[in-house]
Amino acid sequence: MALRADARENRERILTAAREAYALHGIDVPMATIARRAGVGVATLYRRFPTRTALVTEAFAEQLAHCVAALDDGLADPDPWRGFCSVVEQVCLMQASERGFTQAFLTQFPDHAGYAEERARAEEGLARLVRRAQEAGRLRRDFTVDDLTLVILANCGAAGVGPDASRRLVAYLLQSFRAPATAPLPPSVRLELDRIVAP
Amino acid sequence: MALRADARENRERILTAAREAYALHGIDVPMATIARRAGVGVATLYRRFPTRTALVTEAFAEQLAHCVAALDDGLADPDPWRGFCSVVEQVCLMQASERGFTQAFLTQFPDHAGYAEERARAEEGLARLVRRAQEAGRLRRDFTVDDLTLVILANCGAAGVGPDASRRLVAYLLQSFRAPATAPLPPSVRLELDRIVAP
DNA sequence: CGCCAAGTGGACGGTATCGTCCGCTTACCC
DNA sequence: GGGTAAGCGGACGATACCGTCCACTTGGCG
């Protein structure tokens, strides 16, 4: 049944607060902190989102949709290599700018039954993205779909530093993925070891 | 003053237990768990290692020394590029096989005053390693020392999966670091998303 | 052997987070 | 405008971990 107007607004406030809190303190931030930031009681939070993962899932639903859209865009690109690169870049940028998204992504993607079908679709799309770029002779033949996950994980570490570090890492990786040749990199990034959040 | 014989043995047992516990449960494992695994009381643990970081530091002192040695070896290699690669490979392999080491490394390296000098020496060595490889024309000119940290962080994510994933990532990265050309990769790795420990 | 300082273990109070319960408030339908 | 069910918030008991304190044990020297 539909939520009452005030409840619906509170729900949105909670989701926003959760994203902010995750960005600031990582995904293990106490539920009470999120509730306080949203200006609601903990009970309200727990009523809407019974488990921590439920909240995380909903909080990043939009970001996840953005990733799926990026994949579709990449597949639609007439240039298979450009499509491939843009998918990798966009997803990694998302990881780096929306702190906590990656943890959410990795934590729940395995099980969460509701998304099994969406996940299968995504995997199929990724496989096509890779095959297409390889058939065009732009992506090295020994690249596998699993390497995409490897990129996600690698980027996870770099994302903790900031989008610049992530961009540079991705640029390095894409160059090694390309069949031959190299190209200039984004500027070097000063790494502040102190400010890394435990990914 | 010197430790009593039984105390010395307990100390070793604690360090071993700590490494095991870190590998299994990550670096945030409760102190009591380590104590139990070592077969000692918590008081004993706290007396030897007053803070969590003190324990972590000592537990991985050997691994850290190994890294420093790897750097020296790399610098001693007559082939600057081979020396560069071996340092990167060895350090990353250490991260991947000794779970928890990276967290230790990153967590405390910034402050921990006692190691300031050792750290400075390491940084100087790394700078020389990079410069040497560049002057030999084997390492791209736009590579910076900070990129080495970037590699460490990127590897951190891959290391959570296992040494194979780490090796493949490092191979990719080293190829993009090299002034020109590519080479075959280690075999592809099946990534078990379920078994990733929060790095 | 006997002393005693070094060493030990577990109990304990303190703190943080969890998730639920219950009495009060309020949106919305009539 | 009034009734009612949906919604609310904060208090509360449970749980986990921390780090200390203290009464007991034991290695090793004289």
CSV table of C-alpha atoms (C1' of nucleotides) in Angstrom, one decimal:
chain,number,residue,atom,x,y,z
A,1,MET,CA,0.0,0.0,0.0
A,2,ALA,CA,1.1,3.6,-0.7
A,3,LEU,CA,3.0,5.5,1.9
A,4,ARG,CA,1.5,8.5,3.6
A,5,ALA,CA,2.8,11.8,2.4
A,6,ASP,CA,5.0,12.6,5.4
A,7,ALA,CA,6.4,9.1,5.4
A,8,ARG,CA,7.3,9.3,1.8
A,9,GLU,CA,9.2,12.5,2.4
A,10,ASN,CA,11.0,10.9,5.4
A,11,ARG,CA,12.0,8.0,3.3
A,12,GLU,CA,13.7,10.3,0.8
A,13,ARG,CA,15.4,12.2,3.6
A,14,ILE,CA,16.7,8.9,4.9
A,15,LEU,CA,18.1,7.8,1.6
A,16,THR,CA,19.9,11.2,1.1
A,17,ALA,CA,21.2,11.1,4.6
A,18,ALA,CA,22.5,7.6,4.1
A,19,ARG,CA,24.4,8.5,0.9
A,20,GLU,CA,26.0,11.5,2.7
A,21,ALA,CA,26.9,9.5,5.7
A,22,TYR,CA,28.3,6.7,3.7
A,23,ALA,CA,30.4,9.2,1.7
A,24,LEU,CA,31.8,10.7,4.9
A,25,HIS,CA,32.2,7.7,7.2
A,26,GLY,CA,32.1,4.6,5.0
A,27,ILE,CA,29.4,2.0,4.8
A,28,ASP,CA,29.7,0.9,8.4
A,29,VAL,CA,28.4,4.2,9.8
A,30,PRO,CA,26.0,3.6,12.7
A,31,MET,CA,22.3,3.5,11.8
A,32,ALA,CA,21.7,6.1,14.5
A,33,THR,CA,24.0,8.6,12.7
A,34,ILE,CA,22.0,8.3,9.5
A,35,ALA,CA,18.8,8.7,11.4
A,36,ARG,CA,20.0,11.8,13.2
A,37,ARG,CA,21.3,13.3,10.0
A,38,ALA,CA,17.9,12.6,8.3
A,39,GLY,CA,16.1,14.2,11.3
A,40,VAL,CA,14.1,11.1,12.1
A,41,GLY,CA,14.1,8.5,14.9
A,42,VAL,CA,15.9,5.2,14.6
A,43,ALA,CA,12.6,3.4,14.6
A,44,THR,CA,11.5,5.2,11.5
A,45,LEU,CA,14.6,4.2,9.8
A,46,TYR,CA,14.3,0.5,10.8
A,47,ARG,CA,10.6,0.4,9.8
A,48,ARG,CA,11.5,1.5,6.3
A,49,PHE,CA,14.7,-0.4,5.9
A,50,PRO,CA,14.7,-3.5,8.2
A,51,THR,CA,18.3,-4.4,7.4
A,52,ARG,CA,21.4,-2.5,6.7
A,53,THR,CA,21.7,-4.0,3.2
A,54,ALA,CA,18.2,-3.0,2.4
A,55,LEU,CA,19.1,0.6,3.0
A,56,VAL,CA,22.3,0.3,1.1
A,57,THR,CA,20.6,-1.2,-1.9
A,58,GLU,CA,17.9,1.5,-2.1
A,59,ALA,CA,20.4,4.3,-1.4
A,60,PHE,CA,22.4,3.4,-4.4
A,61,ALA,CA,19.7,2.2,-6.7
A,62,GLU,CA,20.0,5.4,-8.8
A,63,GLN,CA,23.8,5.0,-9.1
A,64,LEU,CA,23.4,1.4,-10.1
A,65,ALA,CA,20.9,2.3,-12.8
A,66,HIS,CA,23.4,4.9,-14.1
A,67,CYS,CA,25.9,2.1,-14.5
A,68,VAL,CA,23.5,0.0,-16.4
A,69,ALA,CA,22.7,3.0,-18.6
A,70,ALA,CA,26.4,3.5,-19.2
A,71,LEU,CA,26.7,-0.1,-20.4
A,72,ASP,CA,23.8,0.4,-22.8
A,73,ASP,CA,25.4,3.6,-24.1
A,74,GLY,CA,28.7,1.9,-24.5
A,75,LEU,CA,27.2,-1.0,-26.5
A,76,ALA,CA,25.3,1.6,-28.7
A,77,ASP,CA,28.5,3.4,-29.6
A,78,PRO,CA,29.4,2.7,-33.2
A,79,ASP,CA,33.1,2.6,-32.2
A,80,PRO,CA,33.5,-0.6,-30.1
A,81,TRP,CA,36.7,0.6,-28.5
A,82,ARG,CA,35.3,4.0,-27.5
A,83,GLY,CA,32.3,2.2,-26.1
A,84,PHE,CA,34.4,-0.1,-24.1
A,85,CYS,CA,36.5,2.7,-22.7
A,86,SER,CA,33.5,4.8,-21.8
A,87,VAL,CA,31.9,2.0,-19.8
A,88,VAL,CA,35.0,1.4,-17.8
A,89,GLU,CA,35.6,5.1,-17.2
A,90,GLN,CA,32.1,5.9,-16.2
A,91,VAL,CA,31.7,3.0,-13.8
A,92,CYS,CA,35.1,3.7,-12.2
A,93,LEU,CA,34.3,7.4,-11.9
A,94,MET,CA,31.1,6.5,-10.2
A,95,GLN,CA,33.0,4.4,-7.7
A,96,ALA,CA,35.4,7.2,-7.1
A,97,SER,CA,32.9,10.0,-6.7
A,98,GLU,CA,30.0,8.3,-4.9
A,99,ARG,CA,31.9,6.9,-1.9
A,100,GLY,CA,30.4,3.8,-0.5
A,101,PHE,CA,28.8,2.8,-3.8
A,102,THR,CA,31.5,0.2,-4.5
A,103,GLN,CA,31.1,-1.4,-1.1
A,104,ALA,CA,27.4,-1.6,-1.7
A,105,PHE,CA,27.9,-3.0,-5.2
A,106,LEU,CA,30.3,-5.7,-4.1
A,107,THR,CA,28.7,-6.5,-0.8
A,108,GLN,CA,25.3,-7.4,-2.1
A,109,PHE,CA,25.5,-8.1,-5.7
A,110,PRO,CA,26.4,-11.7,-5.1
A,111,ASP,CA,23.3,-12.8,-3.2
A,112,HIS,CA,20.5,-10.3,-3.3
A,113,ALA,CA,18.0,-12.5,-5.2
A,114,GLY,CA,15.9,-9.7,-6.5
A,115,TYR,CA,18.7,-8.5,-8.8
A,116,ALA,CA,19.7,-11.9,-10.1
A,117,GLU,CA,18.0,-11.2,-13.4
A,118,GLU,CA,19.4,-7.7,-13.8
A,119,ARG,CA,22.8,-9.1,-12.9
A,120,ALA,CA,22.6,-11.7,-15.6
A,121,ARG,CA,21.6,-9.1,-18.2
A,122,ALA,CA,24.5,-6.9,-17.1
A,123,GLU,CA,27.0,-9.8,-17.4
A,124,GLU,CA,25.7,-10.7,-20.8
A,125,GLY,CA,26.1,-7.1,-21.9
A,126,LEU,CA,29.6,-6.9,-20.6
A,127,ALA,CA,30.5,-10.1,-22.4
A,128,ARG,CA,29.2,-8.5,-25.6
A,129,LEU,CA,31.1,-5.3,-25.0
A,130,VAL,CA,34.3,-7.2,-24.6
A,131,ARG,CA,33.8,-9.5,-27.6
A,132,ARG,CA,32.8,-6.6,-29.8
A,133,ALA,CA,35.9,-4.6,-29.0
A,134,GLN,CA,38.1,-7.7,-29.5
A,135,GLU,CA,36.5,-8.5,-32.9
A,136,ALA,CA,37.2,-4.9,-34.0
A,137,GLY,CA,40.9,-5.6,-33.2
A,138,ARG,CA,41.1,-2.9,-30.6
A,139,LEU,CA,41.0,-4.9,-27.4
A,140,ARG,CA,43.7,-7.5,-26.7
A,141,ARG,CA,42.6,-11.1,-27.3
A,142,ASP,CA,43.6,-12.3,-23.9
A,143,PHE,CA,41.4,-9.9,-22.1
A,144,THR,CA,38.5,-11.6,-20.3
A,145,VAL,CA,35.3,-10.4,-18.8
A,146,ASP,CA,36.7,-11.3,-15.4
A,147,ASP,CA,39.3,-8.6,-16.0
A,148,LEU,CA,36.5,-6.1,-15.8
A,149,THR,CA,35.9,-7.2,-12.2
A,150,LEU,CA,39.6,-6.9,-11.6
A,151,VAL,CA,39.4,-3.3,-12.8
A,152,ILE,CA,36.6,-2.6,-10.5
A,153,LEU,CA,38.5,-4.0,-7.5
A,154,ALA,CA,41.7,-2.3,-8.4
A,155,ASN,CA,39.8,1.0,-8.8
A,156,CYS,CA,38.3,0.4,-5.4
A,157,GLY,CA,41.6,1.1,-3.8
A,158,ALA,CA,42.4,4.1,-5.9
A,159,ALA,CA,38.9,5.5,-5.5
A,160,GLY,CA,39.6,5.8,-1.8
A,161,VAL,CA,42.0,8.6,-2.6
A,162,GLY,CA,39.8,10.5,-4.9
A,163,PRO,CA,38.5,10.7,-8.5
A,164,ASP,CA,41.9,12.0,-9.8
A,165,ALA,CA,43.8,8.9,-8.7
A,166,SER,CA,41.0,6.7,-10.1
A,167,ARG,CA,41.2,8.5,-13.5
A,168,ARG,CA,44.9,8.0,-13.7
A,169,LEU,CA,44.7,4.3,-12.8
A,170,VAL,CA,42.0,3.7,-15.4
A,171,ALA,CA,44.0,5.5,-18.0
A,172,TYR,CA,47.0,3.3,-17.3
A,173,LEU,CA,44.8,0.2,-17.4
A,174,LEU,CA,43.0,1.1,-20.6
A,175,GLN,CA,46.4,1.6,-22.3
A,176,SER,CA,47.5,-1.9,-21.4
A,177,PHE,CA,44.2,-3.3,-22.6
A,178,ARG,CA,44.5,-1.7,-26.0
A,179,ALA,CA,45.9,-3.9,-28.7
A,180,PRO,CA,49.0,-1.8,-29.3
A,181,ALA,CA,50.4,1.8,-28.6
A,182,THR,CA,50.4,4.3,-25.7
A,183,ALA,CA,49.1,7.8,-25.1
A,184,PRO,CA,49.6,10.7,-22.6
A,185,LEU,CA,48.2,10.4,-19.1
A,186,PRO,CA,46.2,12.7,-16.9
A,187,PRO,CA,48.4,14.6,-14.5
A,188,SER,CA,50.1,12.9,-11.6
A,189,VAL,CA,48.2,12.9,-8.3
A,190,ARG,CA,49.6,13.7,-4.9
A,191,LEU,CA,48.4,10.8,-2.7
A,192,GLU,CA,47.4,11.7,0.8
A,193,LEU,CA,47.8,8.4,2.6
A,194,ASP,CA,46.3,9.9,5.8
A,195,ARG,CA,42.9,10.4,4.2
A,196,ILE,CA,42.2,7.0,2.9
A,197,VAL,CA,39.0,5.5,4.1
A,198,ALA,CA,39.1,1.8,4.7
A,199,PRO,CA,37.5,0.6,1.4
B,1,MET,CA,65.3,-5.3,30.4
B,2,ALA,CA,65.2,-8.8,29.0
B,3,LEU,CA,62.0,-10.8,29.0
B,4,ARG,CA,61.7,-13.9,31.1
B,5,ALA,CA,61.8,-17.1,29.1
B,6,ASP,CA,58.1,-17.9,29.3
B,7,ALA,CA,57.2,-14.3,28.5
B,8,ARG,CA,59.3,-14.4,25.4
B,9,GLU,CA,57.6,-17.5,24.2
B,10,ASN,CA,54.2,-16.0,24.8
B,11,ARG,CA,55.2,-12.9,22.9
B,12,GLU,CA,56.0,-15.0,19.8
B,13,ARG,CA,52.8,-17.0,20.2
B,14,ILE,CA,50.9,-13.7,20.2
B,15,LEU,CA,52.6,-12.4,17.1
B,16,THR,CA,51.9,-15.6,15.2
B,17,ALA,CA,48.3,-15.7,16.4
B,18,ALA,CA,47.9,-12.1,15.3
B,19,ARG,CA,49.1,-12.8,11.8
B,20,GLU,CA,46.7,-15.8,11.5
B,21,ALA,CA,43.8,-13.8,12.9
B,22,TYR,CA,44.4,-10.9,10.6
B,23,ALA,CA,44.6,-13.2,7.6
B,24,LEU,CA,41.3,-14.8,8.5
B,25,HIS,CA,39.2,-11.9,9.8
B,26,GLY,CA,40.9,-8.7,8.7
B,27,ILE,CA,42.8,-6.2,10.8
B,28,ASP,CA,39.8,-5.2,12.9
B,29,VAL,CA,39.7,-8.6,14.6
B,30,PRO,CA,39.0,-8.2,18.4
B,31,MET,CA,42.0,-8.3,20.6
B,32,ALA,CA,40.4,-11.1,22.7
B,33,THR,CA,40.3,-13.3,19.6
B,34,ILE,CA,44.0,-13.0,19.1
B,35,ALA,CA,44.6,-13.6,22.8
B,36,ARG,CA,42.5,-16.7,22.8
B,37,ARG,CA,44.2,-18.1,19.7
B,38,ALA,CA,47.5,-17.5,21.3
B,39,GLY,CA,46.4,-19.3,24.4
B,40,VAL,CA,47.0,-16.3,26.7
B,41,GLY,CA,44.9,-13.8,28.6
B,42,VAL,CA,44.0,-10.4,27.2
B,43,ALA,CA,46.1,-8.8,30.0
B,44,THR,CA,49.2,-10.5,28.7
B,45,LEU,CA,48.5,-9.2,25.2
B,46,TYR,CA,47.9,-5.7,26.3
B,47,ARG,CA,51.0,-5.7,28.5
B,48,ARG,CA,53.2,-6.6,25.6
B,49,PHE,CA,51.5,-4.5,23.0
B,50,PRO,CA,49.7,-1.6,24.6
B,51,THR,CA,47.9,-0.4,21.5
B,52,ARG,CA,46.5,-2.2,18.5
B,53,THR,CA,48.9,-0.5,16.1
B,54,ALA,CA,51.9,-1.6,18.2
B,55,LEU,CA,50.8,-5.2,17.7
B,56,VAL,CA,50.2,-4.7,14.0
B,57,THR,CA,53.6,-3.1,13.6
B,58,GLU,CA,55.4,-5.9,15.3
B,59,ALA,CA,53.4,-8.6,13.7
B,60,PHE,CA,54.4,-7.4,10.2
B,61,ALA,CA,57.9,-6.2,10.9
B,62,GLU,CA,59.4,-9.2,9.1
B,63,GLN,CA,57.2,-8.6,6.1
B,64,LEU,CA,58.1,-4.9,6.0
B,65,ALA,CA,61.8,-5.8,6.2
B,66,HIS,CA,61.3,-8.2,3.3
B,67,CYS,CA,59.9,-5.3,1.3
B,68,VAL,CA,62.8,-3.1,2.1
B,69,ALA,CA,65.1,-5.9,1.1
B,70,ALA,CA,63.2,-6.2,-2.2
B,71,LEU,CA,63.9,-2.6,-2.9
B,72,ASP,CA,67.6,-2.9,-2.2
B,73,ASP,CA,67.7,-5.9,-4.5
B,74,GLY,CA,65.9,-4.0,-7.2
B,75,LEU,CA,68.3,-1.2,-7.0
B,76,ALA,CA,71.2,-3.6,-7.2
B,77,ASP,CA,69.9,-5.2,-10.3
B,78,PRO,CA,72.1,-4.2,-13.3
B,79,ASP,CA,69.0,-4.0,-15.5
B,80,PRO,CA,67.1,-1.0,-14.2
B,81,TRP,CA,63.8,-2.1,-15.7
B,82,ARG,CA,64.0,-5.6,-14.4
B,83,GLY,CA,64.8,-4.1,-11.0
B,84,PHE,CA,61.8,-1.9,-11.1
B,85,CYS,CA,59.5,-4.7,-12.1
B,86,SER,CA,60.8,-7.0,-9.4
B,87,VAL,CA,60.2,-4.5,-6.7
B,88,VAL,CA,56.6,-3.9,-7.8
B,89,GLU,CA,56.0,-7.6,-8.2
B,90,GLN,CA,57.4,-8.6,-4.9
B,91,VAL,CA,55.7,-5.9,-2.8
B,92,CYS,CA,52.4,-6.6,-4.5
B,93,LEU,CA,52.8,-10.3,-4.0
B,94,MET,CA,53.4,-9.7,-0.3
B,95,GLN,CA,50.2,-7.8,-0.1
B,96,ALA,CA,48.3,-10.5,-1.8
B,97,SER,CA,49.7,-13.4,0.2
B,98,GLU,CA,50.0,-11.9,3.7
B,99,ARG,CA,46.5,-10.7,4.2
B,100,GLY,CA,46.3,-7.7,6.5
B,101,PHE,CA,49.8,-6.6,5.7
B,102,THR,CA,48.5,-3.9,3.4
B,103,GLN,CA,46.1,-2.5,6.0
B,104,ALA,CA,49.0,-2.4,8.5
B,105,PHE,CA,51.3,-0.8,6.0
B,106,LEU,CA,48.8,1.9,5.0
B,107,THR,CA,47.3,2.5,8.4
B,108,GLN,CA,50.4,3.3,10.3
B,109,PHE,CA,53.1,4.2,7.8
B,110,PRO,CA,51.9,7.9,7.8
B,111,ASP,CA,52.4,8.7,11.4
B,112,HIS,CA,54.3,6.2,13.4
B,113,ALA,CA,57.3,8.4,14.4
B,114,GLY,CA,59.8,5.6,14.9
B,115,TYR,CA,59.7,4.7,11.3
B,116,ALA,CA,60.0,8.2,9.9
B,117,GLU,CA,63.6,7.7,9.1
B,118,GLU,CA,63.2,4.3,7.6
B,119,ARG,CA,60.3,5.7,5.5
B,120,ALA,CA,62.4,8.5,4.2
B,121,ARG,CA,65.1,6.1,3.2
B,122,ALA,CA,62.5,4.0,1.4
B,123,GLU,CA,61.0,6.9,-0.4
B,124,GLU,CA,64.4,8.0,-1.5
B,125,GLY,CA,65.2,4.5,-2.8
B,126,LEU,CA,61.9,4.4,-4.7
B,127,ALA,CA,62.6,7.7,-6.3
B,128,ARG,CA,66.0,6.4,-7.4
B,129,LEU,CA,64.4,3.2,-8.7
B,130,VAL,CA,62.0,5.2,-10.9
B,131,ARG,CA,64.6,7.7,-12.1
B,132,ARG,CA,67.1,4.9,-13.0
B,133,ALA,CA,64.5,3.0,-15.1
B,134,GLN,CA,63.4,6.2,-16.8
B,135,GLU,CA,67.0,7.2,-17.6
B,136,ALA,CA,67.5,3.8,-19.2
B,137,GLY,CA,64.6,4.6,-21.4
B,138,ARG,CA,62.5,1.7,-20.2
B,139,LEU,CA,60.0,3.4,-18.0
B,140,ARG,CA,57.7,6.1,-19.4
B,141,ARG,CA,58.7,9.6,-18.6
B,142,ASP,CA,55.4,10.6,-17.2
B,143,PHE,CA,55.5,8.0,-14.5
B,144,THR,CA,55.9,9.4,-11.0
B,145,VAL,CA,56.8,8.0,-7.6
B,146,ASP,CA,53.2,8.6,-6.5
B,147,ASP,CA,52.2,6.2,-9.2
B,148,LEU,CA,53.8,3.5,-7.1
B,149,THR,CA,51.5,4.2,-4.3
B,150,LEU,CA,48.7,4.1,-6.8
B,151,VAL,CA,49.8,0.6,-7.7
B,152,ILE,CA,49.8,-0.4,-4.0
B,153,LEU,CA,46.3,0.8,-3.5
B,154,ALA,CA,45.0,-0.7,-6.7
B,155,ASN,CA,46.6,-4.0,-5.8
B,156,CYS,CA,45.0,-3.8,-2.4
B,157,GLY,CA,41.6,-4.5,-4.0
B,158,ALA,CA,42.8,-7.3,-6.2
B,159,ALA,CA,44.8,-8.8,-3.4
B,160,GLY,CA,41.5,-9.4,-1.5
B,161,VAL,CA,40.7,-12.0,-4.2
B,162,GLY,CA,44.0,-13.8,-4.1
B,163,PRO,CA,47.6,-13.8,-5.4
B,164,ASP,CA,46.5,-14.8,-8.9
B,165,ALA,CA,44.3,-11.8,-9.4
B,166,SER,CA,47.1,-9.6,-8.0
B,167,ARG,CA,49.6,-11.0,-10.4
B,168,ARG,CA,47.5,-10.4,-13.4
B,169,LEU,CA,46.7,-6.8,-12.4
B,170,VAL,CA,50.4,-6.1,-11.8
B,171,ALA,CA,51.2,-7.6,-15.2
B,172,TYR,CA,48.7,-5.3,-16.9
B,173,LEU,CA,50.1,-2.3,-15.0
B,174,LEU,CA,53.7,-3.0,-15.7
B,175,GLN,CA,52.9,-3.3,-19.4
B,176,SER,CA,51.4,0.1,-19.4
B,177,PHE,CA,54.4,1.5,-17.5
B,178,ARG,CA,56.9,0.2,-20.0
B,179,ALA,CA,58.0,2.8,-22.6
B,180,PRO,CA,56.6,0.7,-25.6
B,181,ALA,CA,55.3,-2.8,-26.5
B,182,THR,CA,53.2,-5.5,-24.9
B,183,ALA,CA,53.6,-9.2,-23.8
B,184,PRO,CA,51.5,-12.2,-22.9
B,185,LEU,CA,49.6,-12.2,-19.6
B,186,PRO,CA,49.3,-14.8,-16.8
B,187,PRO,CA,46.1,-16.9,-17.2
B,188,SER,CA,42.8,-15.3,-16.5
B,189,VAL,CA,41.4,-15.6,-13.0
B,190,ARG,CA,37.9,-16.6,-12.0
B,191,LEU,CA,36.8,-14.0,-9.5
B,192,GLU,CA,34.7,-15.2,-6.6
B,193,LEU,CA,33.0,-12.1,-5.5
B,194,ASP,CA,31.5,-13.8,-2.5
B,195,ARG,CA,34.9,-14.4,-0.9
B,196,ILE,CA,36.3,-10.9,-0.9
B,197,VAL,CA,37.3,-9.7,2.5
B,198,ALA,CA,36.8,-6.0,3.1
B,199,PRO,CA,40.2,-4.7,2.4
C,1,DC,C1',65.7,-24.5,48.4
C,2,DG,C1',63.3,-20.2,49.1
C,3,DC,C1',62.3,-15.5,48.0
C,4,DC,C1',60.2,-12.1,45.1
C,5,DA,C1',59.7,-9.5,41.2
C,6,DA,C1',58.2,-10.5,36.8
C,7,DG,C1',54.5,-12.6,34.7
C,8,DT,C1',49.7,-14.2,34.3
C,9,DG,C1',44.5,-14.7,33.5
C,10,DG,C1',40.0,-13.5,34.0
C,11,DA,C1',36.7,-10.6,36.0
C,12,DC,C1',34.9,-6.1,35.6
C,13,DG,C1',33.2,-1.3,34.6
C,14,DG,C1',32.8,1.7,30.6
C,15,DT,C1',31.3,2.7,26.0
C,16,DA,C1',29.1,2.0,21.5
C,17,DT,C1',25.8,0.1,18.5
C,18,DC,C1',22.0,-2.8,17.7
C,19,DG,C1',17.1,-3.5,17.0
C,20,DT,C1',12.5,-3.6,19.4
C,21,DC,C1',8.7,-1.9,22.1
C,22,DC,C1',5.2,1.3,23.3
C,23,DG,C1',2.7,5.5,24.1
C,24,DC,C1',2.0,9.8,21.6
C,25,DT,C1',1.1,12.5,17.1
C,26,DT,C1',-0.9,13.4,12.7
C,27,DA,C1',-2.3,12.8,7.8
C,28,DC,C1',-6.2,11.7,5.4
C,29,DC,C1',-10.8,9.8,4.4
C,30,DC,C1',-15.6,10.6,5.3
D,1,DG,C1',-14.2,18.6,11.9
D,2,DG,C1',-13.6,14.1,13.8
D,3,DG,C1',-12.1,9.2,14.0
D,4,DT,C1',-8.6,6.1,13.1
D,5,DA,C1',-4.9,3.7,11.4
D,6,DA,C1',-0.5,4.9,9.8
D,7,DG,C1',3.5,7.0,11.4
D,8,DC,C1',6.6,8.6,14.8
D,9,DG,C1',10.6,9.1,18.3
D,10,DG,C1',13.1,7.9,22.1
D,11,DA,C1',13.9,4.9,25.8
D,12,DC,C1',15.5,0.5,26.7
D,13,DG,C1',17.7,-4.2,27.2
D,14,DA,C1',21.0,-7.0,24.7
D,15,DT,C1',25.4,-7.7,22.8
D,16,DA,C1',30.3,-6.9,21.7
D,17,DC,C1',34.6,-5.0,22.5
D,18,DC,C1',37.8,-2.3,25.0
D,19,DG,C1',41.4,-1.7,28.4
D,20,DT,C1',42.4,-2.0,33.5
D,21,DC,C1',42.9,-3.9,37.9
D,22,DC,C1',44.1,-7.3,41.1
D,23,DA,C1',44.9,-11.6,43.3
D,24,DC,C1',47.4,-15.7,42.1
D,25,DT,C1',51.5,-18.2,39.9
D,26,DT,C1',56.2,-19.1,38.5
D,27,DG,C1',61.0,-18.4,36.6
D,28,DG,C1',65.4,-17.8,38.1
D,29,DC,C1',68.9,-15.8,41.2
D,30,DG,C1',71.4,-16.1,45.5
